Amino acid sequence: GAVVSQHPSRVICKSGTSVKIECRSLDFQATTMFWYRQFPKQSLMLMATSNEGSKATYEQGVEKDKFLINHASLTLSTLTVTSAHPEDSSFYICSARGTSGHYEQYFGPGTRLTVT
Amino acid sequence: GQSLEQPSEVTAVEGAIVQINCTYQTSGFYGLSWYQQHDGGAPTFLSYNALDGLEETGRFSSFLSRSDSYGYLLLQELQMKDSASYFCAVRSSTGFQKLVFGTGTRLLVSP
């Protein structure tokens, strides 16, 4: 099956610093990648959708200058949390969809971000 | 906009059958999916309904009624390992056909 990886799996950073999270599709090409955020005991909230080679589309209420998304290739998307604050502490999950016309989304294992 | 409502928590005993409901309101609809998520893990795909009716996959079945904007996940012969959160999700027919998740149901299976 299709595999999506994320790196790092856990990261702790100090308030005010920036953190980059990578999402890779390992055995397929992903034209579209999705970034979700999940707070404890809550649902997955879609933050943005990125297509390879174009600007990301952000959901309402998500600050695009704070959550920078780059989808530079068909196998890699990155999410950078800039000037992180404790309220940004969350579980960030990426999801990728292939090029075959099939609309199944494959999820990465998630990244636990803790901002101190 | 889109909203998907689920019960927050369901409890059951091993071997029992449990049904998790999902009602949705969407601006476009392209199918209802169900995902399982264990604490600290990623969501894993369980089933997908594009058309009305029941889809069966082993111990899990999923039902959809598009006219009622309603679906459910049925879990049979419950096992302890089924304790997890379950999410329904709608694939929007607009934009990038993004997957929007429901509020989630935490299932607790006891011995």
PDB file of C-alpha atoms in Angstrom:
ATOM      1  CA  GLY A   1       0.000   0.000   0.000  1.00  0.00           C
ATOM      2  CA  ALA A   2       0.892   3.655  -0.262  1.00  0.00           C
ATOM      3  CA  VAL A   3       3.180   4.923   2.488  1.00  0.00           C
ATOM      4  CA  VAL A   4       3.476   8.461   3.794  1.00  0.00           C
ATOM      5  CA  SER A   5       6.206   9.419   6.224  1.00  0.00           C
ATOM      6  CA  GLN A   6       6.622  12.438   8.440  1.00  0.00           C
ATOM      7  CA  HIS A   7       9.704  13.830  10.088  1.00  0.00           C
ATOM      8  CA  PRO A   8      10.231  14.471  12.890  1.00  0.00           C
ATOM      9  CA  SER A   9       7.780  12.338  14.823  1.00  0.00           C
ATOM     10  CA  ARG A  10       8.206  14.514  17.895  1.00  0.00           C
ATOM     11  CA  VAL A  11       9.706  17.948  18.340  1.00  0.00           C
ATOM     12  CA  ILE A  12      10.047  20.284  21.279  1.00  0.00           C
ATOM     13  CA  CYS A  13      10.929  23.889  20.598  1.00  0.00           C
ATOM     14  CA  LYS A  14      11.086  27.135  22.474  1.00  0.00           C
ATOM     15  CA  SER A  15       8.521  29.854  22.051  1.00  0.00           C
ATOM     16  CA  GLY A  16       9.413  32.212  19.234  1.00  0.00           C
ATOM     17  CA  THR A  17      11.372  29.726  17.168  1.00  0.00           C
ATOM     18  CA  SER A  18      10.332  28.095  13.907  1.00  0.00           C
ATOM     19  CA  VAL A  19       9.840  24.412  13.247  1.00  0.00           C
ATOM     20  CA  LYS A  20       9.749  22.583   9.934  1.00  0.00           C
ATOM     21  CA  ILE A  21       7.829  19.346   9.468  1.00  0.00           C
ATOM     22  CA  GLU A  22       8.394  17.191   6.395  1.00  0.00           C
ATOM     23  CA  CYS A  23       5.848  14.961   4.732  1.00  0.00           C
ATOM     24  CA  ARG A  24       6.955  12.464   2.099  1.00  0.00           C
ATOM     25  CA  SER A  25       5.115  10.023  -0.088  1.00  0.00           C
ATOM     26  CA  LEU A  26       7.499   7.087  -0.272  1.00  0.00           C
ATOM     27  CA  ASP A  27       6.157   4.890  -3.043  1.00  0.00           C
ATOM     28  CA  PHE A  28       3.852   7.112  -5.057  1.00  0.00           C
ATOM     29  CA  GLN A  29       3.688  10.591  -6.459  1.00  0.00           C
ATOM     30  CA  ALA A  30       1.386  12.943  -4.613  1.00  0.00           C
ATOM     31  CA  THR A  31      -0.044  15.815  -6.581  1.00  0.00           C
ATOM     32  CA  THR A  32      -2.054  16.947  -3.603  1.00  0.00           C
ATOM     33  CA  MET A  33      -1.114  16.963   0.066  1.00  0.00           C
ATOM     34  CA  PHE A  34      -3.213  17.989   3.010  1.00  0.00           C
ATOM     35  CA  TRP A  35      -2.134  19.254   6.416  1.00  0.00           C
ATOM     36  CA  TYR A  36      -4.271  18.637   9.477  1.00  0.00           C
ATOM     37  CA  ARG A  37      -3.956  19.692  13.093  1.00  0.00           C
ATOM     38  CA  GLN A  38      -5.402  17.748  15.978  1.00  0.00           C
ATOM     39  CA  PHE A  39      -5.663  18.918  19.572  1.00  0.00           C
ATOM     40  CA  PRO A  40      -6.062  16.324  22.342  1.00  0.00           C
ATOM     41  CA  LYS A  41      -9.385  14.515  22.275  1.00  0.00           C
ATOM     42  CA  GLN A  42     -10.527  16.542  19.286  1.00  0.00           C
ATOM     43  CA  SER A  43     -11.041  15.878  15.615  1.00  0.00           C
ATOM     44  CA  LEU A  44      -8.652  16.466  12.762  1.00  0.00           C
ATOM     45  CA  MET A  45      -8.982  19.991  11.447  1.00  0.00           C
ATOM     46  CA  LEU A  46      -7.866  20.642   7.898  1.00  0.00           C
ATOM     47  CA  MET A  47      -5.387  23.489   7.791  1.00  0.00           C
ATOM     48  CA  ALA A  48      -4.455  23.683   4.150  1.00  0.00           C
ATOM     49  CA  THR A  49      -4.248  21.874   0.852  1.00  0.00           C
ATOM     50  CA  SER A  50      -1.140  22.024  -1.254  1.00  0.00           C
ATOM     51  CA  ASN A  51      -0.602  21.112  -4.864  1.00  0.00           C
ATOM     52  CA  GLU A  52       2.824  20.511  -6.288  1.00  0.00           C
ATOM     53  CA  GLY A  53       4.264  23.657  -7.761  1.00  0.00           C
ATOM     54  CA  SER A  54       1.529  26.023  -6.667  1.00  0.00           C
ATOM     55  CA  LYS A  55       0.587  28.009  -3.605  1.00  0.00           C
ATOM     56  CA  ALA A  56      -1.245  26.282  -0.800  1.00  0.00           C
ATOM     57  CA  THR A  57      -4.927  26.887  -0.186  1.00  0.00           C
ATOM     58  CA  TYR A  58      -5.599  27.627   3.456  1.00  0.00           C
ATOM     59  CA  GLU A  59      -8.788  26.947   5.359  1.00  0.00           C
ATOM     60  CA  GLN A  60     -10.636  29.817   6.911  1.00  0.00           C
ATOM     61  CA  GLY A  61      -9.016  30.965  10.132  1.00  0.00           C
ATOM     62  CA  VAL A  62      -5.595  29.488   9.420  1.00  0.00           C
ATOM     63  CA  GLU A  63      -2.842  32.085   9.222  1.00  0.00           C
ATOM     64  CA  LYS A  64      -0.876  31.488   6.049  1.00  0.00           C
ATOM     65  CA  ASP A  65       2.029  33.647   7.239  1.00  0.00           C
ATOM     66  CA  LYS A  66       2.356  31.576  10.372  1.00  0.00           C
ATOM     67  CA  PHE A  67       1.969  28.148   8.804  1.00  0.00           C
ATOM     68  CA  LEU A  68       4.130  28.142   5.701  1.00  0.00           C
ATOM     69  CA  ILE A  69       3.511  25.269   3.341  1.00  0.00           C
ATOM     70  CA  ASN A  70       5.758  24.298   0.469  1.00  0.00           C
ATOM     71  CA  HIS A  71       5.034  21.483  -1.953  1.00  0.00           C
ATOM     72  CA  ALA A  72       8.217  21.572  -3.970  1.00  0.00           C
ATOM     73  CA  SER A  73       8.040  18.123  -5.514  1.00  0.00           C
ATOM     74  CA  LEU A  74       5.602  15.293  -6.123  1.00  0.00           C
ATOM     75  CA  THR A  75       6.908  13.463  -3.075  1.00  0.00           C
ATOM     76  CA  LEU A  76       7.602  16.199  -0.533  1.00  0.00           C
ATOM     77  CA  SER A  77       5.601  18.840   1.271  1.00  0.00           C
ATOM     78  CA  THR A  78       6.784  20.852   4.243  1.00  0.00           C
ATOM     79  CA  LEU A  79       4.941  22.744   6.941  1.00  0.00           C
ATOM     80  CA  THR A  80       6.862  25.411   8.818  1.00  0.00           C
ATOM     81  CA  VAL A  81       5.368  26.758  12.002  1.00  0.00           C
ATOM     82  CA  THR A  82       6.895  30.202  12.346  1.00  0.00           C
ATOM     83  CA  SER A  83       7.337  32.038  15.637  1.00  0.00           C
ATOM     84  CA  ALA A  84       5.778  29.142  17.484  1.00  0.00           C
ATOM     85  CA  HIS A  85       3.838  29.698  20.669  1.00  0.00           C
ATOM     86  CA  PRO A  86       2.583  27.246  23.288  1.00  0.00           C
ATOM     87  CA  GLU A  87      -0.903  27.347  21.769  1.00  0.00           C
ATOM     88  CA  ASP A  88       0.589  25.891  18.572  1.00  0.00           C
ATOM     89  CA  SER A  89       1.410  22.707  20.479  1.00  0.00           C
ATOM     90  CA  SER A  90      -0.559  20.030  18.718  1.00  0.00           C
ATOM     91  CA  PHE A  91      -0.444  16.865  16.631  1.00  0.00           C
ATOM     92  CA  TYR A  92       0.180  17.721  12.987  1.00  0.00           C
ATOM     93  CA  ILE A  93      -0.768  15.101  10.403  1.00  0.00           C
ATOM     94  CA  CYS A  94      -0.178  15.200   6.697  1.00  0.00           C
ATOM     95  CA  SER A  95      -2.064  13.270   4.080  1.00  0.00           C
ATOM     96  CA  ALA A  96      -1.240  12.640   0.460  1.00  0.00           C
ATOM     97  CA  ARG A  97      -3.260  11.760  -2.588  1.00  0.00           C
ATOM     98  CA  GLY A  98      -1.801  10.146  -5.682  1.00  0.00           C
ATOM     99  CA  THR A  99      -1.910  10.970  -9.346  1.00  0.00           C
ATOM    100  CA  SER A 100      -3.854   7.972 -10.522  1.00  0.00           C
ATOM    101  CA  GLY A 101      -7.251   9.634 -10.317  1.00  0.00           C
ATOM    102  CA  HIS A 102      -8.151   7.576  -7.289  1.00  0.00           C
ATOM    103  CA  TYR A 103      -9.133   9.871  -4.460  1.00  0.00           C
ATOM    104  CA  GLU A 104      -7.944   7.866  -1.498  1.00  0.00           C
ATOM    105  CA  GLN A 105      -5.917   9.861   0.989  1.00  0.00           C
ATOM    106  CA  TYR A 106      -3.007   8.231   2.760  1.00  0.00           C
ATOM    107  CA  PHE A 107      -2.035   9.567   6.142  1.00  0.00           C
ATOM    108  CA  GLY A 108       1.361  10.072   7.670  1.00  0.00           C
ATOM    109  CA  PRO A 109       2.091   8.989  11.249  1.00  0.00           C
ATOM    110  CA  GLY A 110       1.884  12.546  12.566  1.00  0.00           C
ATOM    111  CA  THR A 111       4.248  14.938  14.314  1.00  0.00           C
ATOM    112  CA  ARG A 112       3.791  15.859  17.939  1.00  0.00           C
ATOM    113  CA  LEU A 113       4.864  19.493  18.414  1.00  0.00           C
ATOM    114  CA  THR A 114       5.395  20.865  21.901  1.00  0.00           C
ATOM    115  CA  VAL A 115       6.242  24.533  22.296  1.00  0.00           C
ATOM    116  CA  THR A 116       7.685  25.506  25.665  1.00  0.00           C
TER     117      THR A 116
ATOM    118  CA  GLY B   1     -19.764  25.049   5.092  1.00  0.00           C
ATOM    119  CA  GLN B   2     -19.522  21.522   6.294  1.00  0.00           C
ATOM    120  CA  SER B   3     -20.294  19.861   9.592  1.00  0.00           C
ATOM    121  CA  LEU B   4     -20.355  16.247  10.647  1.00  0.00           C
ATOM    122  CA  GLU B   5     -21.781  15.254  14.013  1.00  0.00           C
ATOM    123  CA  GLN B   6     -21.047  12.076  15.941  1.00  0.00           C
ATOM    124  CA  PRO B   7     -21.695  10.930  19.499  1.00  0.00           C
ATOM    125  CA  SER B   8     -18.700  11.811  21.641  1.00  0.00           C
ATOM    126  CA  GLU B   9     -18.337   8.471  23.363  1.00  0.00           C
ATOM    127  CA  VAL B  10     -19.703   4.950  23.172  1.00  0.00           C
ATOM    128  CA  THR B  11     -18.996   2.094  25.569  1.00  0.00           C
ATOM    129  CA  ALA B  12     -19.505  -1.608  25.001  1.00  0.00           C
ATOM    130  CA  VAL B  13     -18.240  -4.999  26.135  1.00  0.00           C
ATOM    131  CA  GLU B  14     -16.181  -7.531  24.244  1.00  0.00           C
ATOM    132  CA  GLY B  15     -18.180  -9.546  21.769  1.00  0.00           C
ATOM    133  CA  ALA B  16     -20.951  -6.982  21.511  1.00  0.00           C
ATOM    134  CA  ILE B  17     -22.128  -4.989  18.512  1.00  0.00           C
ATOM    135  CA  VAL B  18     -21.947  -1.211  18.451  1.00  0.00           C
ATOM    136  CA  GLN B  19     -23.201   1.383  15.991  1.00  0.00           C
ATOM    137  CA  ILE B  20     -21.605   4.804  15.594  1.00  0.00           C
ATOM    138  CA  ASN B  21     -23.778   7.360  13.837  1.00  0.00           C
ATOM    139  CA  CYS B  22     -22.780  10.293  11.704  1.00  0.00           C
ATOM    140  CA  THR B  23     -25.002  13.066  10.406  1.00  0.00           C
ATOM    141  CA  TYR B  24     -23.569  15.564   7.999  1.00  0.00           C
ATOM    142  CA  GLN B  25     -24.239  18.861   6.311  1.00  0.00           C
ATOM    143  CA  THR B  26     -22.079  19.677   3.345  1.00  0.00           C
ATOM    144  CA  SER B  27     -22.004  22.065   0.437  1.00  0.00           C
ATOM    145  CA  GLY B  28     -20.995  19.197  -1.795  1.00  0.00           C
ATOM    146  CA  PHE B  29     -20.854  15.466  -1.256  1.00  0.00           C
ATOM    147  CA  TYR B  30     -18.678  12.836  -2.803  1.00  0.00           C
ATOM    148  CA  GLY B  31     -18.850   9.977  -0.365  1.00  0.00           C
ATOM    149  CA  LEU B  32     -18.603   9.143   3.330  1.00  0.00           C
ATOM    150  CA  SER B  33     -15.535   7.495   4.785  1.00  0.00           C
ATOM    151  CA  TRP B  34     -14.735   6.051   8.174  1.00  0.00           C
ATOM    152  CA  TYR B  35     -11.380   6.124   9.930  1.00  0.00           C
ATOM    153  CA  GLN B  36     -10.027   4.581  13.094  1.00  0.00           C
ATOM    154  CA  GLN B  37      -7.432   6.330  15.211  1.00  0.00           C
ATOM    155  CA  HIS B  38      -5.660   4.930  18.240  1.00  0.00           C
ATOM    156  CA  ASP B  39      -4.222   7.363  20.752  1.00  0.00           C
ATOM    157  CA  GLY B  40      -1.074   8.978  19.377  1.00  0.00           C
ATOM    158  CA  GLY B  41      -1.470   7.345  15.990  1.00  0.00           C
ATOM    159  CA  ALA B  42      -2.527   8.323  12.527  1.00  0.00           C
ATOM    160  CA  PRO B  43      -6.015   7.718  11.158  1.00  0.00           C
ATOM    161  CA  THR B  44      -6.401   4.446   9.307  1.00  0.00           C
ATOM    162  CA  PHE B  45      -8.990   3.932   6.623  1.00  0.00           C
ATOM    163  CA  LEU B  46     -11.868   1.573   7.405  1.00  0.00           C
ATOM    164  CA  SER B  47     -14.520   1.972   4.754  1.00  0.00           C
ATOM    165  CA  TYR B  48     -16.071   4.195   2.131  1.00  0.00           C
ATOM    166  CA  ASN B  49     -19.647   4.641   0.899  1.00  0.00           C
ATOM    167  CA  ALA B  50     -20.340   6.571  -2.256  1.00  0.00           C
ATOM    168  CA  LEU B  51     -23.834   5.176  -2.776  1.00  0.00           C
ATOM    169  CA  ASP B  52     -26.726   4.381  -0.466  1.00  0.00           C
ATOM    170  CA  GLY B  53     -26.652   1.090   1.304  1.00  0.00           C
ATOM    171  CA  LEU B  54     -24.466  -1.154   3.358  1.00  0.00           C
ATOM    172  CA  GLU B  55     -20.823  -1.967   2.741  1.00  0.00           C
ATOM    173  CA  GLU B  56     -19.357  -4.883   4.666  1.00  0.00           C
ATOM    174  CA  THR B  57     -15.669  -5.418   5.382  1.00  0.00           C
ATOM    175  CA  GLY B  58     -15.087  -8.210   7.844  1.00  0.00           C
ATOM    176  CA  ARG B  59     -16.301  -7.234  11.301  1.00  0.00           C
ATOM    177  CA  PHE B  60     -16.946  -3.676  10.172  1.00  0.00           C
ATOM    178  CA  SER B  61     -19.875  -2.477   8.083  1.00  0.00           C
ATOM    179  CA  SER B  62     -20.811   1.008   7.002  1.00  0.00           C
ATOM    180  CA  PHE B  63     -24.132   2.375   5.887  1.00  0.00           C
ATOM    181  CA  LEU B  64     -25.087   5.495   3.995  1.00  0.00           C
ATOM    182  CA  SER B  65     -28.368   7.262   3.292  1.00  0.00           C
ATOM    183  CA  ARG B  66     -27.739  10.299   1.155  1.00  0.00           C
ATOM    184  CA  SER B  67     -31.353  11.482   1.337  1.00  0.00           C
ATOM    185  CA  ASP B  68     -31.063  11.603   5.139  1.00  0.00           C
ATOM    186  CA  SER B  69     -27.461  12.896   5.169  1.00  0.00           C
ATOM    187  CA  TYR B  70     -26.744  10.071   7.548  1.00  0.00           C
ATOM    188  CA  GLY B  71     -24.426   7.171   7.882  1.00  0.00           C
ATOM    189  CA  TYR B  72     -23.213   4.752  10.492  1.00  0.00           C
ATOM    190  CA  LEU B  73     -20.363   2.406  11.230  1.00  0.00           C
ATOM    191  CA  LEU B  74     -21.274  -0.969  12.673  1.00  0.00           C
ATOM    192  CA  LEU B  75     -18.667  -2.914  14.587  1.00  0.00           C
ATOM    193  CA  GLN B  76     -19.392  -6.542  15.377  1.00  0.00           C
ATOM    194  CA  GLU B  77     -17.712  -9.047  17.679  1.00  0.00           C
ATOM    195  CA  LEU B  78     -15.994  -6.242  19.499  1.00  0.00           C
ATOM    196  CA  GLN B  79     -12.447  -6.796  20.698  1.00  0.00           C
ATOM    197  CA  MET B  80     -10.395  -4.856  23.210  1.00  0.00           C
ATOM    198  CA  LYS B  81      -8.177  -3.607  20.389  1.00  0.00           C
ATOM    199  CA  ASP B  82     -11.190  -1.849  18.873  1.00  0.00           C
ATOM    200  CA  SER B  83     -10.972   0.737  21.662  1.00  0.00           C
ATOM    201  CA  ALA B  84     -10.084   3.843  19.675  1.00  0.00           C
ATOM    202  CA  SER B  85     -11.564   6.976  18.198  1.00  0.00           C
ATOM    203  CA  TYR B  86     -13.664   6.665  15.079  1.00  0.00           C
ATOM    204  CA  PHE B  87     -14.216   9.471  12.626  1.00  0.00           C
ATOM    205  CA  CYS B  88     -16.578   9.835   9.745  1.00  0.00           C
ATOM    206  CA  ALA B  89     -15.323  12.042   6.953  1.00  0.00           C
ATOM    207  CA  VAL B  90     -16.872  13.587   3.916  1.00  0.00           C
ATOM    208  CA  ARG B  91     -15.085  14.056   0.644  1.00  0.00           C
ATOM    209  CA  SER B  92     -16.189  17.392  -0.736  1.00  0.00           C
ATOM    210  CA  SER B  93     -17.200  17.562  -4.387  1.00  0.00           C
ATOM    211  CA  THR B  94     -15.766  21.068  -4.604  1.00  0.00           C
ATOM    212  CA  GLY B  95     -12.214  22.315  -4.635  1.00  0.00           C
ATOM    213  CA  PHE B  96      -9.621  19.611  -4.185  1.00  0.00           C
ATOM    214  CA  GLN B  97     -12.123  17.043  -2.938  1.00  0.00           C
ATOM    215  CA  LYS B  98     -10.660  17.521   0.477  1.00  0.00           C
ATOM    216  CA  LEU B  99     -11.554  15.180   3.293  1.00  0.00           C
ATOM    217  CA  VAL B 100     -13.343  16.877   6.193  1.00  0.00           C
ATOM    218  CA  PHE B 101     -13.622  14.947   9.448  1.00  0.00           C
ATOM    219  CA  GLY B 102     -16.474  14.561  11.893  1.00  0.00           C
ATOM    220  CA  THR B 103     -16.303  15.337  15.577  1.00  0.00           C
ATOM    221  CA  GLY B 104     -15.166  11.827  16.409  1.00  0.00           C
ATOM    222  CA  THR B 105     -16.478   9.072  18.660  1.00  0.00           C
ATOM    223  CA  ARG B 106     -14.368   7.490  21.345  1.00  0.00           C
ATOM    224  CA  LEU B 107     -15.175   3.788  21.685  1.00  0.00           C
ATOM    225  CA  LEU B 108     -14.304   2.078  24.942  1.00  0.00           C
ATOM    226  CA  VAL B 109     -14.473  -1.705  24.920  1.00  0.00           C
ATOM    227  CA  SER B 110     -14.407  -3.393  28.304  1.00  0.00           C
ATOM    228  CA  PRO B 111     -13.851  -7.065  29.153  1.00  0.00           C
TER     229      PRO B 111
END
